[in-house]
Coordinates of N, CA and C in Angstrom, one line a residue:
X1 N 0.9 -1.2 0.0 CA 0.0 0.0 0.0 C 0.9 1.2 0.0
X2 N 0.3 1.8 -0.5 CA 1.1 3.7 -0.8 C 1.1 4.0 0.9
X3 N 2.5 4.5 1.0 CA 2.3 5.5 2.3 C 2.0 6.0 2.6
X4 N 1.3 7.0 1.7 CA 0.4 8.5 1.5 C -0.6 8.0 1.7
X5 N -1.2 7.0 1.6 CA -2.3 6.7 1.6 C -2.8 6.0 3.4
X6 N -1.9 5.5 3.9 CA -1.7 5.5 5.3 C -1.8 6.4 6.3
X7 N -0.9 7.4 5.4 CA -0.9 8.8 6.4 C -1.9 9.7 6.3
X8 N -2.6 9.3 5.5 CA -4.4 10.0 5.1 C -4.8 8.7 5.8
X9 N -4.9 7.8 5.8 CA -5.8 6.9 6.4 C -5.5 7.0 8.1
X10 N -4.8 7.3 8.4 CA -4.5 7.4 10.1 C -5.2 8.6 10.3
X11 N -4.9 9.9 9.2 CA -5.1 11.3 10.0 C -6.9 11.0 10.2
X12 N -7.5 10.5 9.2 CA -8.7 10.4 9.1 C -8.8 9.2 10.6
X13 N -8.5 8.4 10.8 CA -9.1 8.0 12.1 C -8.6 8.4 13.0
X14 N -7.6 9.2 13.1 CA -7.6 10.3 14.0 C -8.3 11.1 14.5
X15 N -9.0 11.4 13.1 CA -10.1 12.6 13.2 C -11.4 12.1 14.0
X16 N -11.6 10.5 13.7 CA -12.4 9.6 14.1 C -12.4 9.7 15.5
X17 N -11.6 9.5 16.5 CA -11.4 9.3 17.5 C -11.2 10.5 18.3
X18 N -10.8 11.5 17.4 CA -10.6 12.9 18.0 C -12.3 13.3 18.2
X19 N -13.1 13.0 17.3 CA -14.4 13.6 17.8 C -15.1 12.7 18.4
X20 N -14.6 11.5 18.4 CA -15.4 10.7 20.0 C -15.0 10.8 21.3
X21 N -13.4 11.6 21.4 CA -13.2 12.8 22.9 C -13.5 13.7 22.6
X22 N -13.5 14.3 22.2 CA -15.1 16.0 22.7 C -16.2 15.4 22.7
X23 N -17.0 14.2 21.5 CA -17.9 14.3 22.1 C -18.4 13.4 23.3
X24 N -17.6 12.7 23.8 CA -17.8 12.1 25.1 C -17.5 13.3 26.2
X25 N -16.2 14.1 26.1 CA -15.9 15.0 26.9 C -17.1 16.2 27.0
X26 N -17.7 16.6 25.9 CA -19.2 17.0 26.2 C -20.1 16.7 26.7
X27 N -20.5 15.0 26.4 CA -21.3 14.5 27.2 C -21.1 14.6 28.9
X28 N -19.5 14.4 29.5 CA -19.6 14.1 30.8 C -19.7 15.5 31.0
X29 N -19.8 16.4 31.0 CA -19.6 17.7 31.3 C -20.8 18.3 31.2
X30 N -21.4 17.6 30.6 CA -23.3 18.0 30.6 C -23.8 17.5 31.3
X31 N -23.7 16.2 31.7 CA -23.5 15.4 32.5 C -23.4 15.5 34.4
X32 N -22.3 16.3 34.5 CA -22.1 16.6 35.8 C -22.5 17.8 36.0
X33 N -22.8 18.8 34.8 CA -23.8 19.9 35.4 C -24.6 19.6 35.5
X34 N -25.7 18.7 34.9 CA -27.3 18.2 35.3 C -26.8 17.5 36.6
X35 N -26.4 16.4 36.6 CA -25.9 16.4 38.4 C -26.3 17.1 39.3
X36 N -24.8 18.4 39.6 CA -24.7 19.0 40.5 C -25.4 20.2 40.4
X37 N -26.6 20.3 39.5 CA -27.1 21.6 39.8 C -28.0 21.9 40.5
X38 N -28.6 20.8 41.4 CA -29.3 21.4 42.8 C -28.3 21.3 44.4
X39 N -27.0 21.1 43.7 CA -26.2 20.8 44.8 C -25.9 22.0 45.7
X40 N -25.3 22.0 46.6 CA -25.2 23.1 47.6 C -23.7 22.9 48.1
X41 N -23.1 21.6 48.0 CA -21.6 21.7 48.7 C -21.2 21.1 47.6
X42 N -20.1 20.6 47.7 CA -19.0 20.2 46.4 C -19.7 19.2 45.8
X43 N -20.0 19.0 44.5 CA -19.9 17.8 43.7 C -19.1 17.5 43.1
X44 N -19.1 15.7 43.3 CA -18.0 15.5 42.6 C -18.2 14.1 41.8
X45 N -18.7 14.0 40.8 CA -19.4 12.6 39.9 C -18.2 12.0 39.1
X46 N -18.1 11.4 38.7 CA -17.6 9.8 38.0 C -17.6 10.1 36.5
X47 N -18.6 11.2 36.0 CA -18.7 11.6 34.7 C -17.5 11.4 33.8
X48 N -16.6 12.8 34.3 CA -15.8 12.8 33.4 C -14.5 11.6 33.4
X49 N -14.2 11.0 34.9 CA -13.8 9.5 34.7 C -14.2 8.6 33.9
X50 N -15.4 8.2 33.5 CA -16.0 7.5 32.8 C -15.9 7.6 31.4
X51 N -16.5 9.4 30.9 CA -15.4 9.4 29.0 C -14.3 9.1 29.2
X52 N -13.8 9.8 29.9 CA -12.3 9.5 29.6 C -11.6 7.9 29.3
X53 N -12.3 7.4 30.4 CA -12.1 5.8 30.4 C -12.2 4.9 29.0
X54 N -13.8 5.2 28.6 CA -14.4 4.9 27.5 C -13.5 5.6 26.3
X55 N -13.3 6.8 25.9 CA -12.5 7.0 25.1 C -11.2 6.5 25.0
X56 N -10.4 6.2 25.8 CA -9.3 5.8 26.0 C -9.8 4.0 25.3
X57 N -10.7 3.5 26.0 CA -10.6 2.0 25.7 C -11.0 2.0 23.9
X58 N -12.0 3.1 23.5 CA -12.4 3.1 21.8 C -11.5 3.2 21.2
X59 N -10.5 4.5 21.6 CA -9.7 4.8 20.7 C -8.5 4.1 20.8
X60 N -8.0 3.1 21.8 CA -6.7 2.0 21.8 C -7.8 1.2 20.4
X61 N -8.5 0.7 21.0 CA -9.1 -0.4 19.6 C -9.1 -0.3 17.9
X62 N -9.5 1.1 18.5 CA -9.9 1.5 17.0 C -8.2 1.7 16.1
X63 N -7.4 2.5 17.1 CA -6.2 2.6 16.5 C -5.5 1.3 16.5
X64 N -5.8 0.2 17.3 CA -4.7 -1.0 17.3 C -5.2 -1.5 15.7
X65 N -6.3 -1.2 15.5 CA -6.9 -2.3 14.4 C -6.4 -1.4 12.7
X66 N -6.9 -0.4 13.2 CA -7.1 0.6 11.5 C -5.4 0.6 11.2
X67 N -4.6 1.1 12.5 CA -3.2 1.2 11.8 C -2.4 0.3 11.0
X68 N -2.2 -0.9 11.6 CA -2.1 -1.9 10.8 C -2.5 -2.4 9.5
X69 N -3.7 -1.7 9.2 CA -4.7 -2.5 8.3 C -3.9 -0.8 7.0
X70 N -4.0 -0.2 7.6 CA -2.9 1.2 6.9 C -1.6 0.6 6.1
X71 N -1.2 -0.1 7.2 CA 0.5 -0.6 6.7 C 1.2 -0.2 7.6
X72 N 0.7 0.9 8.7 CA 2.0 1.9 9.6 C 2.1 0.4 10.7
X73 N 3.5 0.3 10.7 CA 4.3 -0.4 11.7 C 5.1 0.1 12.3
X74 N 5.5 -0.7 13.8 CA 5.0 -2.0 14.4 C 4.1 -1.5 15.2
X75 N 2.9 -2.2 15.6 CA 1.4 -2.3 15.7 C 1.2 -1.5 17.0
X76 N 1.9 -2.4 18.1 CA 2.3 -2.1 19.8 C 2.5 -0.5 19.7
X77 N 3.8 0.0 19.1 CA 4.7 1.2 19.1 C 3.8 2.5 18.5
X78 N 2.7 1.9 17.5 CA 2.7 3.0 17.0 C 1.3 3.6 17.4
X79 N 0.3 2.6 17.8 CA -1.0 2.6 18.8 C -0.5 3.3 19.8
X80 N 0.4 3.2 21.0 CA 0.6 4.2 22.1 C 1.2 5.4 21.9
X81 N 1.7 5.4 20.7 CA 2.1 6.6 19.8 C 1.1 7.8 19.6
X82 N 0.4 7.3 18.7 CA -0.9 8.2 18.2 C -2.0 8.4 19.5
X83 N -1.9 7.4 20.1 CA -3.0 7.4 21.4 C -1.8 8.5 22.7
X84 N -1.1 8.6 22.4 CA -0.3 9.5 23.5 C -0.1 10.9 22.8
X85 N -0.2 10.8 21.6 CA -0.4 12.2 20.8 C -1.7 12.8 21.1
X86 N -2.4 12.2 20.9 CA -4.0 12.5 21.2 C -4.3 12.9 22.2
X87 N -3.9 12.2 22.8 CA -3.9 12.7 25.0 C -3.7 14.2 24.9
X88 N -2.2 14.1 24.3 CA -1.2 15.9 24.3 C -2.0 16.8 24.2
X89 N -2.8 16.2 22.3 CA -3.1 17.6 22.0 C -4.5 18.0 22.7
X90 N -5.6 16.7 23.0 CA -6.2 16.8 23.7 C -6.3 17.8 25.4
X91 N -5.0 17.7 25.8 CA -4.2 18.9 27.0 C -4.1 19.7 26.4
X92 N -4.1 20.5 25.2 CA -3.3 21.4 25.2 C -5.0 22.1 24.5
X93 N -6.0 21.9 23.9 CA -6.7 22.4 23.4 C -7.9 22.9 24.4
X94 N -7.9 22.1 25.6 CA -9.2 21.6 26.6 C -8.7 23.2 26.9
X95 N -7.7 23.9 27.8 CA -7.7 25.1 28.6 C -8.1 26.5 27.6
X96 N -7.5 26.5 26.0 CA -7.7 27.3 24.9 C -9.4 27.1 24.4
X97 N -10.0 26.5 25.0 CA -11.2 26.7 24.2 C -12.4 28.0 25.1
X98 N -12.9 27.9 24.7 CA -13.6 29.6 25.1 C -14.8 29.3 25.7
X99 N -15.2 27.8 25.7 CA -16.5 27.6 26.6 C -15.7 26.5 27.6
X100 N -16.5 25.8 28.4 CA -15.8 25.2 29.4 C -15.1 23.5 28.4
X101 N -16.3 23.7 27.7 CA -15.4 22.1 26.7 C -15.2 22.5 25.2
X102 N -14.4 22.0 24.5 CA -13.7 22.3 23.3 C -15.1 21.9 22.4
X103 N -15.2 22.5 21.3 CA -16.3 22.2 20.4 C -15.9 20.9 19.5
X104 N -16.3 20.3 18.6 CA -16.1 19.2 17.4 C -16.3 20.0 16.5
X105 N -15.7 21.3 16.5 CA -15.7 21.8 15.1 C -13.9 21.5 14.1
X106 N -13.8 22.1 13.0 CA -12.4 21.7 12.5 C -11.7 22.1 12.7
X107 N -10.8 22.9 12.7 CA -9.5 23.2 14.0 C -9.3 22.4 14.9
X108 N -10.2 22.3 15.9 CA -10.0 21.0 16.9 C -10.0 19.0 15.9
X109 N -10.6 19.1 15.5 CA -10.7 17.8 14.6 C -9.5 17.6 14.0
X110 N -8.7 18.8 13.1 CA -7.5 18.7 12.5 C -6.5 18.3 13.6
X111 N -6.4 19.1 14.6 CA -5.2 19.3 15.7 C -5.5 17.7 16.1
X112 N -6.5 17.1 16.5 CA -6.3 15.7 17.0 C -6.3 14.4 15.9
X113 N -6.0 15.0 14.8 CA -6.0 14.0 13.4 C -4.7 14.0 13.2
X114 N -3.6 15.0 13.6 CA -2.4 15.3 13.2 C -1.5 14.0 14.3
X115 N -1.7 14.1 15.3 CA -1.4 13.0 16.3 C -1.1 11.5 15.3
X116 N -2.3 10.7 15.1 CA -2.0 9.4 14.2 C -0.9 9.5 12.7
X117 N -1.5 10.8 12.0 CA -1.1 10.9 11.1 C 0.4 11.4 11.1
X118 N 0.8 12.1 11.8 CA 2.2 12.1 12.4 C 3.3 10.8 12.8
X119 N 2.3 9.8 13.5 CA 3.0 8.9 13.5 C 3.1 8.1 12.8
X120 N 2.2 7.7 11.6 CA 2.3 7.5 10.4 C 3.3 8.0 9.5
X121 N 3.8 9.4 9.8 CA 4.7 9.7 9.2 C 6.4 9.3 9.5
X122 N 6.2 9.2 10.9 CA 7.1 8.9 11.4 C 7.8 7.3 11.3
X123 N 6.8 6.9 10.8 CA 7.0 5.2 10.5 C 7.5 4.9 9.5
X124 N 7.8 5.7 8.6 CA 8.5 5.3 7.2 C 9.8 6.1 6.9
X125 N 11.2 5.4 7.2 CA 12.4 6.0 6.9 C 12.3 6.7 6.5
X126 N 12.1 7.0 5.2 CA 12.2 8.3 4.6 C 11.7 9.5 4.4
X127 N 10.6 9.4 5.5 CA 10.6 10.7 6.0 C 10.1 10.7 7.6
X128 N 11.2 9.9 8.2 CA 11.4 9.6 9.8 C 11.6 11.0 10.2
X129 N 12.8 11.7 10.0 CA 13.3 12.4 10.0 C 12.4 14.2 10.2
X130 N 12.1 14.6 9.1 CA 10.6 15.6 9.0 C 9.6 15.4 10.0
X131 N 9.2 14.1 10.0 CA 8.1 13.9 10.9 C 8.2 13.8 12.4
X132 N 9.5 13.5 13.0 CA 9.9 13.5 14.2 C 10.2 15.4 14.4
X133 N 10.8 16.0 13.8 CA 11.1 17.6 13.8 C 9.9 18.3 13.7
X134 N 8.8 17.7 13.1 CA 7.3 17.8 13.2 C 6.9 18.0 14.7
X135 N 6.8 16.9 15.3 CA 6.2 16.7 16.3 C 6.7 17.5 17.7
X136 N 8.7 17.7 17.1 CA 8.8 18.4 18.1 C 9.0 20.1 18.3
X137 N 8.5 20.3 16.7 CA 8.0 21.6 16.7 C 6.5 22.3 17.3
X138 N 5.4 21.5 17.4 CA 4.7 21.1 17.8 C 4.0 20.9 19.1
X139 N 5.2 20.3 19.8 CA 5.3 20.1 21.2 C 6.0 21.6 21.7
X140 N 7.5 21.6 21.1 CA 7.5 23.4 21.6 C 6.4 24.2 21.6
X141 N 5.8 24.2 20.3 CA 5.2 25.7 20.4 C 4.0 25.6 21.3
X142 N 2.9 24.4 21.9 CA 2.2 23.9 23.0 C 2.9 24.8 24.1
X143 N 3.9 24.3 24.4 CA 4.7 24.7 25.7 C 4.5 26.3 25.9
X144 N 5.2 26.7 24.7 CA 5.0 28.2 24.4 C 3.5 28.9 24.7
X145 N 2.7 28.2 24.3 CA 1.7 28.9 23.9 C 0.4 28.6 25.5
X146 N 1.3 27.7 26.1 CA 0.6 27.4 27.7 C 1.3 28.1 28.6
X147 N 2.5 28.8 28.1 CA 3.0 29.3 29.3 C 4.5 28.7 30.0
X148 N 4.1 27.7 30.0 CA 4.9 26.4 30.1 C 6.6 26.5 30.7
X149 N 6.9 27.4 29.3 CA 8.5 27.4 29.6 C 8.4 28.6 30.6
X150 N 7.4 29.6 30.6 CA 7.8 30.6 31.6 C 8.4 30.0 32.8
X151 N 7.1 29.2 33.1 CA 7.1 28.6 34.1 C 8.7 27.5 35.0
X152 N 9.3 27.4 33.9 CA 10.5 26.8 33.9 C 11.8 27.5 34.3
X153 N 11.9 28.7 33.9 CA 12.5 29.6 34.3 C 12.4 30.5 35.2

């Protein structure tokens, strides 16, 4: 199979998976407002434990099975790959969004499509190289743009 065609087939179930965390992360978050809205002291529900759980367990599956079936290898390496990318950018969009949960609109959809598709890129020698300088341009400018390095210094 074409590479290219891999690394479109990952970004796309990236995309997959990226909109089944917001939209689970919307659901618990709807979720624990209907809850706690006749409460009077702290609430504290299982909600957002639960997407998060659930997405975590869809999107290992979904990524163990589709990557492979792409051609991106080895199977183990590159599933906690894309699913640890995901997490990232998932951190790094959740505090930038302007209501309390990130929308499933495109910006957010791309940013968590880039994760798989990245590692896809990173899976094929010849352009190991680009796609690893990718990820860690990427990662800097997150840092950057959270604050992050201030904080370091």
């Amino acid at each position: 199979m074409n590479k290219a065609f891999g690394v479109l087939g990952s970004a796309l179930a990236g995309a997959l998976t990226g909109w089944l965390a917001l939209a689970l992360w919307q659901w618990a978050d709807a979720e624990e407002k209907r809850t706690c809205a006749d409460s009077q002291s702290v609430c504290i529900t299982f909600h957002p434990l639960i997407g998060i759980l659930t997405w975590v367990a869809l999107a290992a599956v979904v990524l163990a099975v589709v990557l492979p079936l792409l051609g991106v290898r080895p199977r183990k390496s590159v599933t906690a790959a894309a699913l640890a990318l995901q997490a990232y950018a998932l951190a790094i969009i959740g505090p930038l969004a302007p209501h309390d949960v990130p929308d499933t609109d495109a910006p957010n959809l791309i940013t968590l499509a880039l994760g798989p598709a990245l590692v896809a890129v990173c899976s094929v020698p010849a352009w190991r190289r680009a796609g690893l300088i990718t990820v860690a341009v990427l990662v800097v400018a997150a840092f950057i743009t959270l604050g992050v390095v201030d904080d370091l210094f």
